[in-house]
Coordinates of C-alpha atoms and ligand atoms in Angstrom, one line a residue:
M1 CA -10.5 -11.2 -20.3
A2 CA -7.4 -9.1 -21.2
A3 CA -6.0 -9.6 -17.7
S4 CA -5.5 -13.4 -18.3
R5 CA -3.4 -12.9 -21.4
I6 CA -0.7 -10.8 -19.8
Y7 CA 1.1 -10.8 -16.4
N8 CA 0.6 -7.4 -14.8
F9 CA 3.5 -6.3 -12.7
S10 CA 2.2 -2.7 -12.3
A11 CA 3.1 -1.0 -9.0
G12 CA -0.4 0.5 -8.7
P13 CA -3.2 0.7 -9.6
A14 CA -2.4 -2.9 -9.7
I15 CA -3.6 -6.4 -10.4
L16 CA -6.7 -7.6 -8.5
P17 CA -8.2 -11.1 -8.4
P18 CA -10.2 -12.0 -11.6
E19 CA -13.2 -13.0 -9.4
V20 CA -13.2 -9.5 -8.0
F21 CA -13.4 -8.0 -11.5
E22 CA -16.3 -10.2 -12.3
R23 CA -18.3 -9.4 -9.2
A24 CA -17.5 -5.7 -9.5
A25 CA -18.6 -5.7 -13.1
S26 CA -21.8 -7.5 -12.1
A27 CA -22.5 -5.0 -9.4
V28 CA -22.1 -2.1 -11.9
R29 CA -24.6 -3.8 -14.2
E30 CA -27.0 -4.5 -11.3
L31 CA -26.3 -4.6 -7.6
R32 CA -27.3 -7.7 -5.7
T33 CA -28.2 -7.6 -2.0
N34 CA -25.2 -9.9 -1.5
A35 CA -22.5 -8.7 -3.9
H36 CA -20.1 -11.4 -2.8
A37 CA -22.3 -14.4 -3.7
D38 CA -24.5 -15.2 -6.6
D39 CA -27.5 -15.9 -4.5
G40 CA -28.5 -12.3 -3.6
E41 CA -31.4 -10.6 -5.2
G42 CA -30.9 -8.0 -7.9
I43 CA -32.1 -4.6 -6.6
G44 CA -32.8 -3.3 -10.1
L45 CA -30.2 -0.6 -9.9
S46 CA -26.4 -0.3 -10.6
L47 CA -24.0 0.2 -7.7
L48 CA -23.0 3.4 -9.4
E49 CA -26.4 5.0 -9.1
I50 CA -27.5 4.3 -5.5
S51 CA -27.3 6.8 -2.7
H52 CA -24.5 6.5 -0.1
R53 CA -27.1 7.2 2.5
G54 CA -29.4 4.2 1.5
A55 CA -29.6 0.8 3.2
D56 CA -27.9 -1.0 0.3
F57 CA -24.7 1.0 0.4
A58 CA -24.8 1.1 4.3
A59 CA -24.7 -2.7 4.2
I60 CA -21.6 -2.6 1.8
H61 CA -19.8 0.0 3.9
A62 CA -20.5 -1.9 7.2
K63 CA -19.3 -5.1 5.7
A64 CA -16.1 -3.5 4.3
V65 CA -15.3 -2.0 7.8
A66 CA -16.0 -5.4 9.5
L67 CA -13.6 -7.1 7.1
V68 CA -10.9 -4.6 7.8
H69 CA -11.0 -5.8 11.4
E70 CA -11.5 -9.5 10.6
V71 CA -9.1 -10.0 7.7
L72 CA -6.4 -7.3 8.2
G73 CA -6.3 -7.7 12.0
V74 CA -7.0 -4.0 12.7
P75 CA -8.1 -4.1 16.4
E76 CA -11.8 -3.5 17.2
S77 CA -10.6 -0.6 19.4
C78 CA -9.7 1.3 16.2
E79 CA -11.9 3.7 14.2
V80 CA -11.9 2.7 10.5
L81 CA -12.4 5.3 7.8
L82 CA -12.6 4.8 4.0
L83 CA -11.6 8.2 2.8
Q84 CA -10.7 9.9 -0.5
G85 CA -7.6 11.9 -1.3
G86 CA -5.1 9.0 -1.5
A87 CA -2.4 8.1 0.9
S88 CA -0.9 11.5 0.0
L89 CA -3.7 13.3 1.8
Q90 CA -2.8 11.4 4.9
F91 CA 0.8 12.8 4.7
A92 CA -0.9 16.2 5.5
M93 CA -3.8 15.1 7.7
I94 CA -1.5 13.4 10.1
P95 CA 0.5 16.5 11.2
L96 CA -2.6 18.6 10.8
N97 CA -4.4 16.5 13.4
F98 CA -1.7 15.0 15.6
A99 CA 1.4 17.1 15.5
V100 CA 1.5 19.1 18.7
P101 CA 3.0 22.6 19.0
K102 CA 6.5 22.5 20.7
R103 CA 6.6 18.7 20.4
V104 CA 8.4 16.6 17.8
A105 CA 6.9 14.7 15.0
C106 CA 9.4 11.9 14.2
Y107 CA 9.8 10.3 10.8
V108 CA 11.8 7.4 9.4
D109 CA 13.0 8.3 5.9
T110 CA 13.1 5.1 3.8
G111 CA 12.2 6.5 0.3
A112 CA 10.3 8.9 -1.8
W113 CA 6.9 8.4 -0.1
S114 CA 8.4 8.9 3.4
A115 CA 10.1 12.0 2.1
K116 CA 6.8 13.4 0.9
A117 CA 5.2 12.7 4.3
I118 CA 8.2 14.5 5.9
K119 CA 7.8 17.4 3.6
E120 CA 4.2 18.0 4.6
S121 CA 5.1 17.9 8.3
V122 CA 7.9 20.4 7.7
T123 CA 5.6 22.7 5.7
L124 CA 2.9 22.7 8.4
A125 CA 5.4 23.2 11.1
E126 CA 6.1 26.7 9.9
T127 CA 2.6 27.8 10.9
R128 CA 1.7 25.2 13.6
G129 CA 4.8 25.3 15.7
H130 CA 5.7 21.7 16.0
E131 CA 9.1 20.3 15.1
T132 CA 9.9 17.6 12.5
A133 CA 12.7 15.2 13.2
V134 CA 14.1 12.5 10.8
I135 CA 15.2 9.9 13.3
A136 CA 16.6 7.4 10.8
S137 CA 17.3 7.5 7.1
S138 CA 18.8 5.3 4.4
K139 CA 18.9 8.2 1.9
A140 CA 22.7 8.3 1.8
S141 CA 22.9 4.7 0.4
G142 CA 20.2 5.3 -2.2
Y143 CA 17.4 3.9 0.1
D144 CA 18.7 0.3 -0.4
H145 CA 17.9 -0.9 3.1
I146 CA 15.7 -0.2 6.2
P147 CA 17.8 1.8 8.7
A148 CA 18.1 0.9 12.4
L149 CA 16.1 3.2 14.6
P150 CA 17.8 5.1 17.4
E151 CA 17.6 3.6 20.9
A152 CA 16.0 6.8 22.2
L153 CA 13.6 9.2 20.6
P154 CA 13.8 12.9 20.9
A155 CA 12.2 14.1 24.2
A156 CA 8.5 15.1 23.7
S157 CA 8.0 13.0 20.6
S158 CA 4.3 13.1 19.6
Y159 CA 4.5 10.1 17.1
V160 CA 6.9 8.1 14.9
H161 CA 5.9 7.7 11.3
V162 CA 7.2 4.8 9.2
T163 CA 6.5 3.5 5.7
S164 CA 6.2 -0.3 6.1
N165 CA 7.0 -1.0 2.4
N166 CA 8.8 1.2 0.0
T167 CA 7.1 0.8 -3.3
I168 CA 9.7 2.6 -5.4
F169 CA 13.0 1.3 -3.8
G170 CA 11.8 -2.2 -3.0
T171 CA 12.6 -2.3 0.7
E172 CA 10.3 -3.4 3.6
F173 CA 10.3 -3.5 7.4
E174 CA 10.5 -7.1 8.5
Q175 CA 8.3 -6.2 11.4
L176 CA 7.0 -2.8 12.5
P177 CA 9.4 -1.3 15.1
D178 CA 8.6 -1.0 18.8
V179 CA 8.9 2.7 19.8
D180 CA 8.3 4.7 22.9
A181 CA 5.7 6.9 21.1
P182 CA 2.5 6.3 19.1
L183 CA 3.5 4.5 15.9
F184 CA 2.0 5.7 12.6
V185 CA 2.4 3.6 9.5
D186 CA 1.9 4.1 5.8
A187 CA 1.1 0.5 4.8
S188 CA -0.1 1.4 1.3
S189 CA 2.0 -1.2 -0.6
N190 CA 2.2 -4.2 1.8
I191 CA -1.1 -4.1 3.8
G192 CA -2.6 -7.6 3.9
S193 CA 0.4 -9.2 2.4
R194 CA 1.6 -10.9 5.6
P195 CA 1.4 -10.3 9.4
F196 CA 4.0 -7.6 10.2
G197 CA 2.7 -6.1 13.4
L198 CA 0.0 -3.7 12.1
E199 CA -2.0 -4.2 15.3
R200 CA 0.7 -2.3 17.2
A201 CA 0.1 0.9 15.1
T202 CA -1.7 3.7 16.8
L203 CA -2.6 5.0 13.3
G204 CA -2.3 3.4 9.9
Y205 CA -3.3 4.1 6.4
A206 CA -3.1 2.6 2.9
G207 CA -4.2 3.8 -0.5
A208 CA -6.3 0.9 -1.8
Q209 CA -4.8 0.6 -5.3
K210 CA -2.2 -2.1 -4.6
N211 CA -3.5 -4.9 -2.3
L212 CA -7.0 -3.6 -1.4
G213 CA -8.9 -2.4 -4.4
P214 CA -9.0 0.5 -6.9
S215 CA -7.6 3.9 -6.6
G216 CA -9.7 6.6 -5.0
V217 CA -10.3 5.0 -1.6
T218 CA -7.9 5.1 1.3
L219 CA -8.1 2.9 4.4
V220 CA -7.3 4.8 7.6
W221 CA -7.5 3.5 11.1
Y222 CA -6.5 4.8 14.5
Q223 CA -6.9 3.9 18.2
R224 CA -10.2 5.6 19.2
E225 CA -9.4 6.2 22.8
W226 CA -6.0 7.6 22.1
A227 CA -7.4 10.0 19.5
A228 CA -10.0 11.2 21.9
Q229 CA -7.3 12.2 24.3
Q230 CA -5.4 14.3 21.8
P231 CA -5.8 18.1 21.9
S232 CA -8.2 19.4 19.2
P233 CA -6.0 21.2 16.6
A234 CA -6.8 24.8 16.0
G235 CA -7.6 26.2 12.5
V236 CA -8.1 22.8 10.7
P237 CA -11.1 22.7 8.3
G238 CA -13.7 20.1 9.2
I239 CA -13.1 17.9 6.1
L240 CA -9.5 17.5 7.2
R241 CA -10.2 16.4 10.7
Y242 CA -10.5 12.7 11.5
A243 CA -13.0 13.5 14.2
T244 CA -15.4 15.0 11.6
H245 CA -15.5 11.7 9.6
A246 CA -15.6 9.5 12.7
A247 CA -18.6 11.5 14.1
K248 CA -20.6 10.7 10.9
G249 CA -19.7 7.0 10.9
G250 CA -17.3 7.5 8.1
L251 CA -19.9 9.0 5.8
Y252 CA -19.4 12.7 6.4
N253 CA -19.4 13.3 2.6
T254 CA -19.9 11.1 -0.4
P255 CA -17.4 8.3 -0.3
N256 CA -16.0 6.4 -3.3
T257 CA -18.9 4.0 -3.3
F258 CA -17.5 1.8 -6.1
G259 CA -14.1 1.7 -4.3
V260 CA -15.7 0.7 -1.1
L261 CA -17.5 -2.3 -2.7
V262 CA -14.3 -3.4 -4.5
L263 CA -12.4 -3.2 -1.2
Q264 CA -15.0 -5.4 0.4
L265 CA -14.8 -7.9 -2.4
V266 CA -11.0 -8.0 -2.3
L267 CA -11.0 -8.6 1.5
E268 CA -13.5 -11.4 1.0
W269 CA -11.2 -12.9 -1.6
V270 CA -8.3 -12.7 0.9
R271 CA -10.4 -14.3 3.7
D272 CA -11.7 -17.1 1.4
N273 CA -8.2 -17.9 0.2
G274 CA -6.8 -18.5 3.7
G275 CA -6.4 -15.0 5.0
V276 CA -3.3 -12.9 5.5
T277 CA -1.2 -15.9 6.7
A278 CA -1.9 -17.8 3.5
M279 CA -1.1 -14.6 1.5
A280 CA 2.3 -14.5 3.4
T281 CA 3.2 -18.0 2.3
R282 CA 2.2 -17.3 -1.3
N283 CA 4.0 -14.0 -1.4
Q284 CA 7.2 -15.3 0.2
G285 CA 7.3 -18.1 -2.4
K286 CA 7.0 -15.6 -5.2
A287 CA 9.6 -13.2 -3.8
D288 CA 12.1 -16.0 -2.9
A289 CA 11.9 -17.3 -6.5
L290 CA 12.5 -13.9 -8.0
Y291 CA 15.3 -12.9 -5.7
A292 CA 17.0 -16.3 -6.2
A293 CA 16.9 -15.7 -10.0
L294 CA 18.4 -12.3 -9.6
D295 CA 21.1 -13.5 -7.2
A296 CA 22.0 -16.3 -9.6
S297 CA 22.3 -14.0 -12.5
S298 CA 25.3 -12.0 -13.7
L299 CA 23.2 -9.7 -15.8
F300 CA 20.5 -8.7 -13.3
T301 CA 21.2 -7.3 -9.8
A302 CA 18.7 -6.8 -7.0
K303 CA 18.8 -3.3 -5.6
A304 CA 17.7 -3.9 -2.0
K305 CA 20.0 -5.4 0.5
P306 CA 19.2 -8.8 1.9
G307 CA 17.3 -8.4 5.2
S308 CA 15.4 -5.4 3.8
R309 CA 14.0 -6.8 0.6
S310 CA 10.4 -6.2 -0.2
R311 CA 8.1 -9.2 -1.0
M312 CA 5.8 -6.8 -2.9
N313 CA 8.1 -4.7 -5.1
V314 CA 11.2 -6.4 -6.4
V315 CA 13.6 -3.8 -7.9
W316 CA 16.7 -4.6 -10.0
T317 CA 19.2 -3.1 -12.4
L318 CA 20.8 -4.6 -15.5
G319 CA 24.3 -4.7 -16.1
G320 CA 27.9 -4.0 -15.5
A321 CA 27.9 -1.9 -18.6
P322 CA 28.5 1.9 -18.6
D323 CA 25.4 4.0 -17.8
D324 CA 24.3 4.8 -21.3
E325 CA 24.6 1.2 -22.4
R326 CA 22.9 0.0 -19.3
E327 CA 19.9 2.2 -20.1
A328 CA 19.7 0.9 -23.6
L329 CA 19.9 -2.7 -22.3
T330 CA 17.2 -2.0 -19.8
K331 CA 15.0 -0.6 -22.4
R332 CA 15.6 -3.6 -24.6
F333 CA 14.7 -5.9 -21.8
V334 CA 11.5 -4.1 -20.8
T335 CA 10.4 -3.9 -24.5
A336 CA 11.1 -7.6 -25.1
A337 CA 9.3 -8.5 -21.8
A338 CA 6.3 -6.5 -22.8
A339 CA 6.2 -8.2 -26.2
A340 CA 6.3 -11.6 -24.4
G341 CA 3.3 -10.6 -22.1
F342 CA 5.0 -9.2 -19.0
A343 CA 3.6 -5.7 -18.5
G344 CA 4.7 -3.0 -16.1
L345 CA 8.3 -4.0 -15.5
K346 CA 9.8 -0.6 -16.1
G347 CA 11.3 0.8 -12.9
H348 CA 10.1 4.1 -11.3
R349 CA 11.4 7.1 -13.3
S350 CA 13.4 8.3 -10.3
V351 CA 15.3 5.0 -9.9
G352 CA 15.5 3.5 -13.4
G353 CA 16.1 -0.2 -13.8
C354 CA 13.2 -2.6 -13.5
R355 CA 10.5 -3.3 -10.9
A356 CA 8.2 -6.3 -10.6
S357 CA 5.3 -5.6 -8.3
I358 CA 3.9 -9.0 -7.1
Y359 CA 1.0 -8.1 -4.8
N360 CA -1.4 -10.6 -3.3
A361 CA -3.4 -11.2 -6.5
F362 CA -0.3 -11.7 -8.7
P363 CA -0.2 -15.4 -9.6
P364 CA 2.9 -17.5 -8.7
E365 CA 3.1 -18.9 -12.2
G366 CA 3.7 -15.4 -13.5
V367 CA 6.8 -15.2 -11.4
T368 CA 8.0 -18.6 -12.7
A369 CA 7.4 -17.5 -16.2
L370 CA 9.3 -14.2 -15.6
C371 CA 12.3 -16.0 -14.2
E372 CA 12.4 -18.2 -17.2
F373 CA 12.1 -15.3 -19.5
M374 CA 15.0 -13.5 -17.7
R375 CA 17.2 -16.5 -17.9
E376 CA 16.6 -16.8 -21.6
F377 CA 17.2 -13.1 -22.1
E378 CA 20.5 -13.3 -20.3
R379 CA 21.5 -16.4 -22.3
T380 CA 21.0 -14.7 -25.6
Q381 CA 22.9 -11.5 -24.7
Ligands
PLP1 C1 4.0 3.6 0.1 C2 3.2 4.6 -0.6 N1 2.7 5.7 0.1 C3 1.9 6.6 -0.5 C4 1.7 6.6 -1.9 C5 0.8 7.7 -2.5 O1 -0.4 7.2 -2.7 P1 -1.6 8.1 -3.4 O2 -1.2 8.2 -4.8 O3 -2.8 7.2 -3.2 O4 -1.7 9.4 -2.8 C6 2.1 5.5 -2.6 C7 1.8 5.4 -4.0 O5 2.2 4.5 -4.8 C8 2.9 4.5 -2.0 O6 3.3 3.5 -2.6

């Protein structure tokens, strides 16, 4: 399989476990009553051609939701939805549903994705009458760290939104903060990578395409009782209301049936490989090795400050040289790396430099091989 010949450092859609690719391919050919094991009976139909209202898909959906609780530690008191529209739709759905007129929607600005979430709240505030406050930001220093939160929130805060891992800038909250308001978290790029306090979130969400599955399915969860006590927002179309989806057991309209099955398979893989705590050990080992190589180098420099460094997206620059030379050097490095079988190392276009995304499924030996390649590249400059 192509995936075994190259190490895939893509930020997302990203590497998934090879076993998951095999089982997903098998389910596309013919769904078995137990897609996770080889013992189920073939149903004579592909996963892609069955109704989302039938018993076969209902079983997949129920299993996926149960695994979100069991494997990711999302409390049973939370509603779990597997929606479409990506994490970006949640940037808008959150203020549409939970920003309250005359109250303050609070945001922590730690990078491009936080900024997009803030922008949606600001846009909606014009017609909906809430306020948006950025209560902490690391923008001034190029988003190179996680800023400290203020001791006190604005009066009448309706929620605090944080991005637990910043995919583009390579910073990460060590643990989710304790705040005096409902905590909302965009956990798209570090969900399931280690325990970091997700159970304390009143609402969380994650596009699946990094640690959970393919693009096109977004995990959303929120505290059911808390949501029931919130005022029903006026003028919000049904499809954009969480309550609409929850009232139909998460199947208000046709979900991404393929995405839901792959998410189920990925969570089974996490569970069968020791769960999130085992992922934490594996991910810490990979990140430590890569940051150690960067810190020991005089050519490569890690962008994120120690204490804020992401275990999922490691971002660095090359250089010392003037900007134009640095860019040429970076290009040379990325091209040489790709030729040697290391794909997806080019940094995000807004940041430049390099980025290695080393999600759960990324093998530790790929990091060892990259570190060796980097040392050799530096030696020959
Ligand atoms: C942290 C974070 N939030 C949100 C998004 C946007 O996700 P989507 O493209 O699924 O809307 C991304 C995409 O990479 C992300 O990394």
